[in-house]
Amino acid sequence: MSVDRSTDVSAEAKAGMKADVNAGVKADVKAGMNVTAGVKAGLNADESVMDSAAGRLQALFEGHRLTPTQRRIAHSMVRSAADVPFLSSVELAELAGVSQPSVTRFAVALGFDGYPALRKHLREVAPSEQTAAPGSYNEYQQAVEAEIENLKHLAEVLADPRPVQRAGRLLAASRPLPVLGLRAAASQAYGFAYFAAKVHPDVRLLHEGGTMLHDRIDAAVHAGATALLCFALPRHPREVVDSLAYAKEAGLTVVTVADSAFAPVAKVSDLLLPAAVGTGLAFDTACSPMLLGRVLLEAMCDDIPDAQTRLEEFDARAAARGLFVE
């Protein structure tokens, strides 16, 4: 089913990866949170995914109660999975923006005697060769290469299609379907809602915050909504976390596309699908979240019986109106 098409450890690794790692995590001050069941569903990849560097780290972290600082370290390690086995505790602390003792405590929390033991374990299970990025890349090329790596990781996660398929069923069945995205994520929500409206009879875009946001969630629930899709990108607005908690209390199943399985919205999501953002430029890049949104659309179309008919009818109306130029 298709939708409307009109539309390493290198010398510069520290500089490329020293960007603020998910500043929104600071908003989550509830220490000791476990990865939620929704996160686990989003990370339920097959063996090929677990064989990836990021996948091995995700598996290592699962089941451990981590403090906000420790989740910050974990997130940094996942984002730089190929480099981590070769970083000292000081370098990892600098990468994550925490103290060196915090890295040591983190390793102990995972069951190791200290960081050297954790690094030894990671080196033993890492591939024999490490791919280094060419040192000739300028900062713009590095940003593109980083996004390519994010997309490769997304492809690995999608090797297990079940979480996305489950999300597609939930979204297709919700009438109406509220789609939430504020601030940096507003454009992702808008793009999804634009295309979803071509195959879904009632899509309600929630891309503006304020006191009426909860009212609009209430209205969707009263109209029959059973699920809500949220796009959540850093920096994570507190209002998004509060609104998702409100939506869950109202009885909605919350499906979230977020930059990390450790994002602040994880604890208020029933099903979280991670797609990393690039942080090498002044402003984050979101190629992976956008692509994951299109994949969700595809999965949703598979569960809407008349999706193809709706698309054909739209094409016919567009041609009659001369809506697009060839």
Coordinates of C-alpha atoms in Angstrom, one line a residue, residues 181-189 231-235 237:
G181 CA 3.2 16.9 18.4
L182 CA 4.4 20.1 20.0
R183 CA 7.3 22.5 19.4
A184 CA 10.1 20.6 17.5
A185 CA 7.8 17.6 16.9
A186 CA 4.9 19.7 15.5
S187 CA 6.1 19.3 11.9
Q188 CA 6.3 15.5 12.3
A189 CA 2.7 15.4 13.6
F231 CA 5.6 12.5 18.1
A232 CA 8.0 13.5 20.9
L233 CA 11.4 15.0 20.1
P234 CA 14.0 16.9 22.2
R235 CA 13.9 19.1 23.9
P237 CA 8.1 19.9 26.5

